[in-house]
mmCIF file of C-alpha atoms and ligand atoms in Angstrom:
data_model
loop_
_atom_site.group_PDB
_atom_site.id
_atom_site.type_symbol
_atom_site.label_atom_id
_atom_site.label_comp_id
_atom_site.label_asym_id
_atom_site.label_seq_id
_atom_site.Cartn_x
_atom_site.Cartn_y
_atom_site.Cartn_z
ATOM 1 C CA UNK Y 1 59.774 43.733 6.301
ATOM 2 C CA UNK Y 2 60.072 47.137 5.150
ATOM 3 C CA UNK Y 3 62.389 49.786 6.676
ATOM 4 C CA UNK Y 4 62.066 53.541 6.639
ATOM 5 C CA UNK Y 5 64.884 55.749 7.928
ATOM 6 C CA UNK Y 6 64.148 59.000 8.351
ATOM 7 C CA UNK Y 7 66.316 61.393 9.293
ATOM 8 C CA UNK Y 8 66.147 64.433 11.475
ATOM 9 C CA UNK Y 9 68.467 67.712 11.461
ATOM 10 C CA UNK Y 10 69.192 70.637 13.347
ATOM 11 C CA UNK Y 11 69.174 74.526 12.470
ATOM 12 C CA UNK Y 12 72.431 74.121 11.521
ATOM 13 C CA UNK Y 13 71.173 71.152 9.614
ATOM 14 C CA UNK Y 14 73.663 68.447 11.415
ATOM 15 C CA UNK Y 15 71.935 64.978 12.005
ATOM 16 C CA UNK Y 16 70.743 64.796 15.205
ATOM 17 C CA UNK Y 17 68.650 61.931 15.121
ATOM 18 C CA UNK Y 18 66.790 59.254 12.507
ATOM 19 C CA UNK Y 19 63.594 57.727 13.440
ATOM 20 C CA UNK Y 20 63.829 53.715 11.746
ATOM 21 C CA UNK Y 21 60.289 52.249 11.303
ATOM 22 C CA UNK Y 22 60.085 48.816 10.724
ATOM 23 C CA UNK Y 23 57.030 47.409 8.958
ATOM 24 C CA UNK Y 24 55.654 43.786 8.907
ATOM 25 C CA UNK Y 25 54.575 43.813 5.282
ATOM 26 C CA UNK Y 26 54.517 40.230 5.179
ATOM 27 C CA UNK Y 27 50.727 40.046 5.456
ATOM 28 C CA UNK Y 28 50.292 42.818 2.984
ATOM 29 C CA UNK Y 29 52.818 40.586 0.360
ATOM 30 C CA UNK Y 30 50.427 37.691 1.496
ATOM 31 C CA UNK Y 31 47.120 39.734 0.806
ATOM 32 C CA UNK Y 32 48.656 40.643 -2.920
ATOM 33 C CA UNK Y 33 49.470 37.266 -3.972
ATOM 34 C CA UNK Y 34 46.296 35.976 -2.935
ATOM 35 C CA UNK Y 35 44.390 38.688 -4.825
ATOM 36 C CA UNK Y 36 46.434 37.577 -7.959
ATOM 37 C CA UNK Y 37 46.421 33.833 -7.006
ATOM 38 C CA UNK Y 38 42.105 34.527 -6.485
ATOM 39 C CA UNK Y 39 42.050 37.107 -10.123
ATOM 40 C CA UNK Y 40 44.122 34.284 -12.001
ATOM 41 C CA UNK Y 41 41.529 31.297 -11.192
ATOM 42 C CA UNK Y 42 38.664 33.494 -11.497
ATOM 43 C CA UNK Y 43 39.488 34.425 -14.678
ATOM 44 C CA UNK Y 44 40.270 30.726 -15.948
ATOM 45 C CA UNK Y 45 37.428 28.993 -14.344
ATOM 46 C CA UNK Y 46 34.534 31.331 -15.055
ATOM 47 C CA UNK Y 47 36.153 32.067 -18.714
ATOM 48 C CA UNK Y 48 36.078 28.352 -19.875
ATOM 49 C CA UNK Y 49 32.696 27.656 -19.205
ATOM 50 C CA UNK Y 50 31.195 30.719 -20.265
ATOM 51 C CA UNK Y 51 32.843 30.332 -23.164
ATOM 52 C CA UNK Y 52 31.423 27.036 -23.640
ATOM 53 C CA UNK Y 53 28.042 27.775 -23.330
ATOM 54 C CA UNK Y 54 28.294 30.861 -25.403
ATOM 55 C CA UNK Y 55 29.628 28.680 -27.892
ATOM 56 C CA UNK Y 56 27.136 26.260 -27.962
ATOM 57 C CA UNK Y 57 24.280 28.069 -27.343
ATOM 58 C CA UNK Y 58 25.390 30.413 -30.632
ATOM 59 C CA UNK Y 59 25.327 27.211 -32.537
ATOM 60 C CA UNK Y 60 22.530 25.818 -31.901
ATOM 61 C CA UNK Y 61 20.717 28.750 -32.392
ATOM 62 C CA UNK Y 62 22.132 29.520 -35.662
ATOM 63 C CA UNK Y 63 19.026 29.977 -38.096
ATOM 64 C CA UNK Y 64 21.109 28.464 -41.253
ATOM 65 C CA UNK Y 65 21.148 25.322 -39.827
ATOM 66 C CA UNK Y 66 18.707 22.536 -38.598
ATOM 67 C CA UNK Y 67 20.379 20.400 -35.930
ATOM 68 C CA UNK Y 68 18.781 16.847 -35.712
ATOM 69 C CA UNK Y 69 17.498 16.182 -32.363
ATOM 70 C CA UNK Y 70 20.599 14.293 -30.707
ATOM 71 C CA UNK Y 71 23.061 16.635 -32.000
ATOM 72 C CA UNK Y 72 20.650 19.485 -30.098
ATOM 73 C CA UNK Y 73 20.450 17.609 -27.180
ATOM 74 C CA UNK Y 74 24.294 16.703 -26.839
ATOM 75 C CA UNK Y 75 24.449 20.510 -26.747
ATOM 76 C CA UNK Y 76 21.886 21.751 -24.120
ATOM 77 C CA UNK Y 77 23.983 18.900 -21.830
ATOM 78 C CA UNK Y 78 26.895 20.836 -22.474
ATOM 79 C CA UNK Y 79 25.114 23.985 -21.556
ATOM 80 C CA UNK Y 80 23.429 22.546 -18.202
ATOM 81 C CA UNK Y 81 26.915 20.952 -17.196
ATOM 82 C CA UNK Y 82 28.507 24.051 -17.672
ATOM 83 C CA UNK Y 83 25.911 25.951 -16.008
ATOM 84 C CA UNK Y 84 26.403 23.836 -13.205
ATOM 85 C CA UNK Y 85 29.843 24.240 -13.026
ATOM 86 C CA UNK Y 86 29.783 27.714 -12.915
ATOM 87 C CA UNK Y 87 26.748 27.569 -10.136
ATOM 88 C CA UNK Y 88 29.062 25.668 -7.958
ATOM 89 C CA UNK Y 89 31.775 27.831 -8.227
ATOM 90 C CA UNK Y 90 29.907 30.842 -7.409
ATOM 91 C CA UNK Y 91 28.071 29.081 -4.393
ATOM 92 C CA UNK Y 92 31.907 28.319 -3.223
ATOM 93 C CA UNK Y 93 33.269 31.668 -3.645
ATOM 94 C CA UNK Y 94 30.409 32.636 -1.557
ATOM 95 C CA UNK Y 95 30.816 30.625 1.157
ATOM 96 C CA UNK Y 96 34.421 31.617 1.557
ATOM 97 C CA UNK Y 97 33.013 34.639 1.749
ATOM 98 C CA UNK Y 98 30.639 34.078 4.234
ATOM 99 C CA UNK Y 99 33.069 32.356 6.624
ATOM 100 C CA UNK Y 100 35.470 35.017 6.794
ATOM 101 C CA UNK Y 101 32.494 38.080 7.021
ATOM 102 C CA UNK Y 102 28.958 37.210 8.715
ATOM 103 C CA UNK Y 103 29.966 33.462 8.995
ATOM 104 C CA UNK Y 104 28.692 30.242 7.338
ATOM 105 C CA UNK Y 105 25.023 29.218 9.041
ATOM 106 C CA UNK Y 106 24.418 25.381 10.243
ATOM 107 C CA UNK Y 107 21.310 24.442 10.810
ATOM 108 C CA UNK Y 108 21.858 21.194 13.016
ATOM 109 C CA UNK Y 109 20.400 18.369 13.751
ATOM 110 C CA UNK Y 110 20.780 13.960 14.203
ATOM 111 C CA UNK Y 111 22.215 13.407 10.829
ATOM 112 C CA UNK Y 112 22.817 9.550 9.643
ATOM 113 C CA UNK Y 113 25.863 9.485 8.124
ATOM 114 C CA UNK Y 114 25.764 6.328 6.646
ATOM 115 C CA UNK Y 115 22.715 6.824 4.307
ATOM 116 C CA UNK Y 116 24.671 10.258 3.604
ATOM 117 C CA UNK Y 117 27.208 8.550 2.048
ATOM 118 C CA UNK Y 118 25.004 6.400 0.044
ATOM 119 C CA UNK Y 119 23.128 9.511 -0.953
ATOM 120 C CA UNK Y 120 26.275 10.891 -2.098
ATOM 121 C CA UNK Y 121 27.375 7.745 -4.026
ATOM 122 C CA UNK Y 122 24.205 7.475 -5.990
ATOM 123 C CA UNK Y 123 24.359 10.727 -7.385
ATOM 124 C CA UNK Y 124 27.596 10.238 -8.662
ATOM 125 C CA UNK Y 125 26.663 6.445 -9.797
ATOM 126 C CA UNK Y 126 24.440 8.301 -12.342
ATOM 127 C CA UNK Y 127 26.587 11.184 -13.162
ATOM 128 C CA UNK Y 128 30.104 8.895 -13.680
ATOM 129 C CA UNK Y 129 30.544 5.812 -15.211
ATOM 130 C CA UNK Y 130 34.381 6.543 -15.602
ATOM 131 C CA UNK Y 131 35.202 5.523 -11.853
ATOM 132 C CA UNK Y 132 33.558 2.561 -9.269
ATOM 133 C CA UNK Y 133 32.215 3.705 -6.047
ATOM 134 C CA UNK Y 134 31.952 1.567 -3.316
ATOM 135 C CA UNK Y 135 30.667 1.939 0.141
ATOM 136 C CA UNK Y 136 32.270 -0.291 3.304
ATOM 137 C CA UNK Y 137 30.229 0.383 6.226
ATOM 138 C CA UNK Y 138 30.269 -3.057 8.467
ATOM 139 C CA UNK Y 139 28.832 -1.580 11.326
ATOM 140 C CA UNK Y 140 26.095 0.660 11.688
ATOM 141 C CA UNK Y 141 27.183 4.377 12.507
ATOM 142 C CA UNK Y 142 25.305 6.019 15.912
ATOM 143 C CA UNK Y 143 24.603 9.266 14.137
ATOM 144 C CA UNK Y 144 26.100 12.704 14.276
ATOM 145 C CA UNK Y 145 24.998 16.354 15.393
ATOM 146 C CA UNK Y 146 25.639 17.960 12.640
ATOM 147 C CA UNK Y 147 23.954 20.027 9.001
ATOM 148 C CA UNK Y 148 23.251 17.722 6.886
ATOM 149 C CA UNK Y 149 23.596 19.516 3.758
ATOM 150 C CA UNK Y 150 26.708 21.458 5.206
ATOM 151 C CA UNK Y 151 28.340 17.653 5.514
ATOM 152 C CA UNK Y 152 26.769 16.389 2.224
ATOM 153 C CA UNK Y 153 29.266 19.338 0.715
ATOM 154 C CA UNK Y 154 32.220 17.569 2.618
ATOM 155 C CA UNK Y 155 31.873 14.442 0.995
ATOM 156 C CA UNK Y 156 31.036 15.837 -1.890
ATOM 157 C CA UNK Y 157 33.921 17.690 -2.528
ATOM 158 C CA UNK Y 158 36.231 14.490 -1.201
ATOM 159 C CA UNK Y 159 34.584 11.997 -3.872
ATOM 160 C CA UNK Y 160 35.251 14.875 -7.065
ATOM 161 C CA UNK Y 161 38.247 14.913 -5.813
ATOM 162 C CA UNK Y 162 38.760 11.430 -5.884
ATOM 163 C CA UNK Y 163 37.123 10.842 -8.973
ATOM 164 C CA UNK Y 164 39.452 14.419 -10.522
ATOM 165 C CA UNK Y 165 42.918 13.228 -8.981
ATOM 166 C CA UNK Y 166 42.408 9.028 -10.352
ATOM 167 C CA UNK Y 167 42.620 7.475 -13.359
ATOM 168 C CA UNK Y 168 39.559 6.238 -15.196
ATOM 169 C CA UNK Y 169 38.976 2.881 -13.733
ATOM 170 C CA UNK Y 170 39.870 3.194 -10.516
ATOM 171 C CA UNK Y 171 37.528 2.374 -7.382
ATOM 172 C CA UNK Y 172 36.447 5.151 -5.242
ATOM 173 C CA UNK Y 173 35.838 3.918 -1.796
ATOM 174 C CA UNK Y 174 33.729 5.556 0.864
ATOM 175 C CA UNK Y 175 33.622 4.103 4.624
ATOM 176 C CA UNK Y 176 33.224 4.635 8.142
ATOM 177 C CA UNK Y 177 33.415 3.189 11.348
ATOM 178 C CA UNK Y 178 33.085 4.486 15.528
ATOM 179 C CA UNK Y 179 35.743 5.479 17.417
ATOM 180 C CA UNK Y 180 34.980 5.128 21.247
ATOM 181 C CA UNK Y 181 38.311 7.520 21.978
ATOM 182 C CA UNK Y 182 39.854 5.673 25.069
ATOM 183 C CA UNK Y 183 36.238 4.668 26.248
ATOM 184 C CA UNK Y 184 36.186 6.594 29.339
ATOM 185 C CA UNK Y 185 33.984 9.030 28.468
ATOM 186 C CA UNK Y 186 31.060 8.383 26.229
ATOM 187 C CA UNK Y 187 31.083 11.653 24.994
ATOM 188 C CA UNK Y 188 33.917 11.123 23.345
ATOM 189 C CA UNK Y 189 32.676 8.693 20.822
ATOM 190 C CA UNK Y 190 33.438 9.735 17.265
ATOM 191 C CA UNK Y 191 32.502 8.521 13.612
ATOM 192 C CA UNK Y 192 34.912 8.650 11.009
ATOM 193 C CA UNK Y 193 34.459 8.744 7.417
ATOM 194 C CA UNK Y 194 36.593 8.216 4.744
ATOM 195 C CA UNK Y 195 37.038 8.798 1.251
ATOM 196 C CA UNK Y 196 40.034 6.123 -0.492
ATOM 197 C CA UNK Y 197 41.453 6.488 -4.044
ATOM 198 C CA UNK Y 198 43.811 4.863 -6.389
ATOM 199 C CA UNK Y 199 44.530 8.194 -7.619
ATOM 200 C CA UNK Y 200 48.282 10.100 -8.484
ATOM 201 C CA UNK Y 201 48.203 11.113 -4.793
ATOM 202 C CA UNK Y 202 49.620 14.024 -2.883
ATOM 203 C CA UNK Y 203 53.224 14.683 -2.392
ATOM 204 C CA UNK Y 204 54.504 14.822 1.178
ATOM 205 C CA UNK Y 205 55.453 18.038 1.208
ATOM 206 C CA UNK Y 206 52.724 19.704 -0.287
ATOM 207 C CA UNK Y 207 50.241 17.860 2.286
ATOM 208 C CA UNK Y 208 50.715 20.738 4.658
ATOM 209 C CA UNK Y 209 49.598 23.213 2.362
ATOM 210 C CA UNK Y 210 46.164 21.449 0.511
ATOM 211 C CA UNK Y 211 43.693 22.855 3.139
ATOM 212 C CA UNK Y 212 44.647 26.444 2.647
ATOM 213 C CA UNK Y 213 42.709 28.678 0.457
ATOM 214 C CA UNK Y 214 43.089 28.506 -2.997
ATOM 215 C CA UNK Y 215 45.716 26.382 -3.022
ATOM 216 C CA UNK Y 216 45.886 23.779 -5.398
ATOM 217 C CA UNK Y 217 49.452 21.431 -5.913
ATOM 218 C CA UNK Y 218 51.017 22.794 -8.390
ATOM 219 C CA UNK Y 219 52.263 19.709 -11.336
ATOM 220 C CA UNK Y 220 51.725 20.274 -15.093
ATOM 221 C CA UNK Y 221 49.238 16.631 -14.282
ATOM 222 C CA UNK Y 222 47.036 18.498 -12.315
ATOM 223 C CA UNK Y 223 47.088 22.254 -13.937
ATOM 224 C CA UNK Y 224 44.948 20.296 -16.625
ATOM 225 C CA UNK Y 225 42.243 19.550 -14.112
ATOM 226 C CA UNK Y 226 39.847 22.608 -13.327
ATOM 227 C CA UNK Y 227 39.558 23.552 -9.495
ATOM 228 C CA UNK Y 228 39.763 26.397 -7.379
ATOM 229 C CA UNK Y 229 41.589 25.468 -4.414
ATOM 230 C CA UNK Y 230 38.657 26.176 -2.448
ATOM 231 C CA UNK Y 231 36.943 22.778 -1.778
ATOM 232 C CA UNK Y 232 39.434 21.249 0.830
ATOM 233 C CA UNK Y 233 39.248 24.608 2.408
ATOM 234 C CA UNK Y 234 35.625 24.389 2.938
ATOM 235 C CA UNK Y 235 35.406 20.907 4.052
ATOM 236 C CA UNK Y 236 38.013 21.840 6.682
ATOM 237 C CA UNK Y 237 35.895 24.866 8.016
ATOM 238 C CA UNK Y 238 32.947 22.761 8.015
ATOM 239 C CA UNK Y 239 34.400 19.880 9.993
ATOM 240 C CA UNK Y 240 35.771 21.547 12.410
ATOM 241 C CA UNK Y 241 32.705 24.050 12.897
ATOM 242 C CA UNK Y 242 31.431 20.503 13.986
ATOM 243 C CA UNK Y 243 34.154 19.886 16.596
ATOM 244 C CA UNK Y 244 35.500 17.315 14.124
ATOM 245 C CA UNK Y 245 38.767 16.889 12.500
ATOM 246 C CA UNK Y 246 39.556 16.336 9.271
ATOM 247 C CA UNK Y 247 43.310 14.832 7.794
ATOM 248 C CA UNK Y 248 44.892 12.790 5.208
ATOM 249 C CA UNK Y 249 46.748 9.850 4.133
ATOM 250 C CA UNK Y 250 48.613 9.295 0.883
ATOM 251 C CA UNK Y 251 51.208 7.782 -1.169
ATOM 252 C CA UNK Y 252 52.112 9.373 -4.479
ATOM 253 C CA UNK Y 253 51.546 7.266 -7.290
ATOM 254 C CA UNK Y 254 49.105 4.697 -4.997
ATOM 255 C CA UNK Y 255 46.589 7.030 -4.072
ATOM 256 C CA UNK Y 256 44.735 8.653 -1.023
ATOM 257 C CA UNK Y 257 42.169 8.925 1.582
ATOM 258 C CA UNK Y 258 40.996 11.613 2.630
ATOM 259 C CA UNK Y 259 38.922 11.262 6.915
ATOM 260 C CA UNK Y 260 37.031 13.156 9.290
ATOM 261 C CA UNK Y 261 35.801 12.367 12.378
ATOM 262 C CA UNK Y 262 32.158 13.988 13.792
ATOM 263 C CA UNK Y 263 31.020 14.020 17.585
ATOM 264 C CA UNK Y 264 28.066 11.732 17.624
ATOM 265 C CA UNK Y 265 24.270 13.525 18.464
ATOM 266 C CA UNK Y 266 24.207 13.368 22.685
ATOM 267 C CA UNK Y 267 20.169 13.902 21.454
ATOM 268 C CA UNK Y 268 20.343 17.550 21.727
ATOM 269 C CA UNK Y 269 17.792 19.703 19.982
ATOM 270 C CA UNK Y 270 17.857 21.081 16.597
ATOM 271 C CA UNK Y 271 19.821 24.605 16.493
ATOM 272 C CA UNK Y 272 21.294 26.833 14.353
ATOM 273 C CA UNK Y 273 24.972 28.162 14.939
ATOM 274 C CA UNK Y 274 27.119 30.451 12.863
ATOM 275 C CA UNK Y 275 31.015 29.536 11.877
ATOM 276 C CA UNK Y 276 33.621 32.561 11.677
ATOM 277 C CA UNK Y 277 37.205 32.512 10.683
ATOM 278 C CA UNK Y 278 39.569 35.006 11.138
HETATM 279 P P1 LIG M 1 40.877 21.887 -6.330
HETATM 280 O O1 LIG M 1 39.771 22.777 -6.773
HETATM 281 O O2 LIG M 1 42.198 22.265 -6.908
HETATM 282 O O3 LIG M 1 40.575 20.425 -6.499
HETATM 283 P P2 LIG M 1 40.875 21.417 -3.441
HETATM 284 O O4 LIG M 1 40.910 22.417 -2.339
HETATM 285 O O5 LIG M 1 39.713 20.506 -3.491
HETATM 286 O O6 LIG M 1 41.036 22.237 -4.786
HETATM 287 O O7 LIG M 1 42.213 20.552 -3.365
HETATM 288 C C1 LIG M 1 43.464 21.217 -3.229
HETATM 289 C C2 LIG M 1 44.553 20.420 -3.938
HETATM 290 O O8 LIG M 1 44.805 19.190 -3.244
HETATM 291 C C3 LIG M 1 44.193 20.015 -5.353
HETATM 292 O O9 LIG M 1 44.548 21.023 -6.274
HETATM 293 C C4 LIG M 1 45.001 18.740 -5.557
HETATM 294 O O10 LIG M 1 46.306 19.064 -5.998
HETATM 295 C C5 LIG M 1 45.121 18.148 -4.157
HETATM 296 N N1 LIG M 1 44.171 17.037 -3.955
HETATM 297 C C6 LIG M 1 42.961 17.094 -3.362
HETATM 298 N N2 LIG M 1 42.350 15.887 -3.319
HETATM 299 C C7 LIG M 1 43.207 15.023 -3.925
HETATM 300 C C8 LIG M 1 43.167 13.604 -4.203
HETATM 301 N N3 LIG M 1 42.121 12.838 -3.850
HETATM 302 N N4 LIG M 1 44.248 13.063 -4.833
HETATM 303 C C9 LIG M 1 45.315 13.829 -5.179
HETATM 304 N N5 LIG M 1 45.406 15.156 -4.954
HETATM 305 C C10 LIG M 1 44.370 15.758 -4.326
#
């Protein structure tokens, strides 16, 4: 807090009175480190790859110098990766924008889950060969009511994860299963998905914290990795925009998983809704 005394006098300039206000500055503090936190990432994660592709695309463009066509082509790959790197963090820092002013839109609609995931898997099957990734669906999944691309961003961001926090080598491991809830009601049938790796894992104490903005767990192991803190904030504010929940499980040293659960589709009709957070 912040106190300010001021004090009041009369003609004959004795103190007759002070006046004490007390101000919560605690969200102010809060607002300031997060603008410093936000400037600090910012700065490192849209530096690097411009930098990068500056770099590159200055070489290969020098006129001195004829580049043979592999050496030209490991280049551009740079360029487009970094590209896309920076395209992804602009399209988060947007979001998190969105959510907290006009709000985040989700188009909804049945969404199979299951083929989702194997979607999701592919696309990193071609992009990774550092890491396995394996899916473990034994039963088929009723499907959800949800935005398909809006949950395709969820997993998304749980399998980089996966793949960013675990050593090369290690099996990424994506599954799901129904939860009937006590069985009473059938609307309370959930399907949970999960995300498992053999990765460095999350400290207890800093479990609390990992779905806040911005936040990333702070060991001289993981400053190496790039991130922004934002993607387990997202996939929170998506999930529960669903009515689902989203939570965590992991050992240091053994690894994590990462679930959410979704309400299945009651065979509603496509809408569109808007999420808001304060
Ligand atoms: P980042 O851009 O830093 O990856 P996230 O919001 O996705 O941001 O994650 C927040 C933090 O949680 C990360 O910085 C990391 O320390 C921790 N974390 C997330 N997923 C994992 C995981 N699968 N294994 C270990 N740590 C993780």
């Amino acid at each position: 807090v912040s106190v300010i005394y001021t004090p009041l006098y009369d003609e004959a300039n004795r103190l007759v009175n002070i006046i004490v206000n007390v101000h919560d500055i605690t969200r102010f503090r809060e607002e300031e480190e997060m603008k410093s936190t936000f400037t600090s990432i910012i700065s490192h994660e849209l530096k690097t790859p411009v930098a990068l592709i500056k770099g590159y695309a200055q070489t290969l463009a020098r006129p001195d110098v004829e580049w043979d066509q592999e050496t030209a082509r490991q280049g551009l790959q740079i360029i487009e990766e970094e590209a896309d790197r920076l395209e992804m963090l602009i399209n988060n820092l947007l979001d998190v924008s969105r959510i907290q002013a006009s709000g985040l839109r989700l188009d909804y609609a049945d969404v199979n889950l299951q083929a989702l995931a194997q979607k999701v898997a592919e696309a990193y099957r071609t992009q990774t060969n550092t890491h396995q990734i394996e899916l473990d669906f034994p039963h088929e999944l009723p499907l959800v009511w949800g935005d398909e691309e809006r949950l395709r961003q969820v997993l998304t961001n749980l399998v980089s994860n996966a793949i960013k926090y675990s050593p090369d080598g290690g099996i990424i491991r994506i599954g799901g299963w129904t939860d009937q809830g006590d069985g009473t009601q059938p609307d309370q049938t959930r399907v949970v998905l999960y995300v498992a790796d053999q990765g460095i894992g999350i400290p207890p104490e800093e479990i609390p914290h990992i779905f806040d903005r911005f936040y990333r767990v702070d060991s001289s192991l993981r400053r190496s990795t790039a991130g922004t803190g934002l993607g387990l904030f997202l996939a929170k504010a998506i999930v529960e925009a669903h009515g689902g929940q989203i939570w965590v499980r992991s050992e240091p040293g053994k690894g994590t998983t990462f679930f959410f659960s979704l309400p299945v589709s009651q065979g509603q009709d496509a809408t569109t809704q808007t999420i808001n957070h304060p």
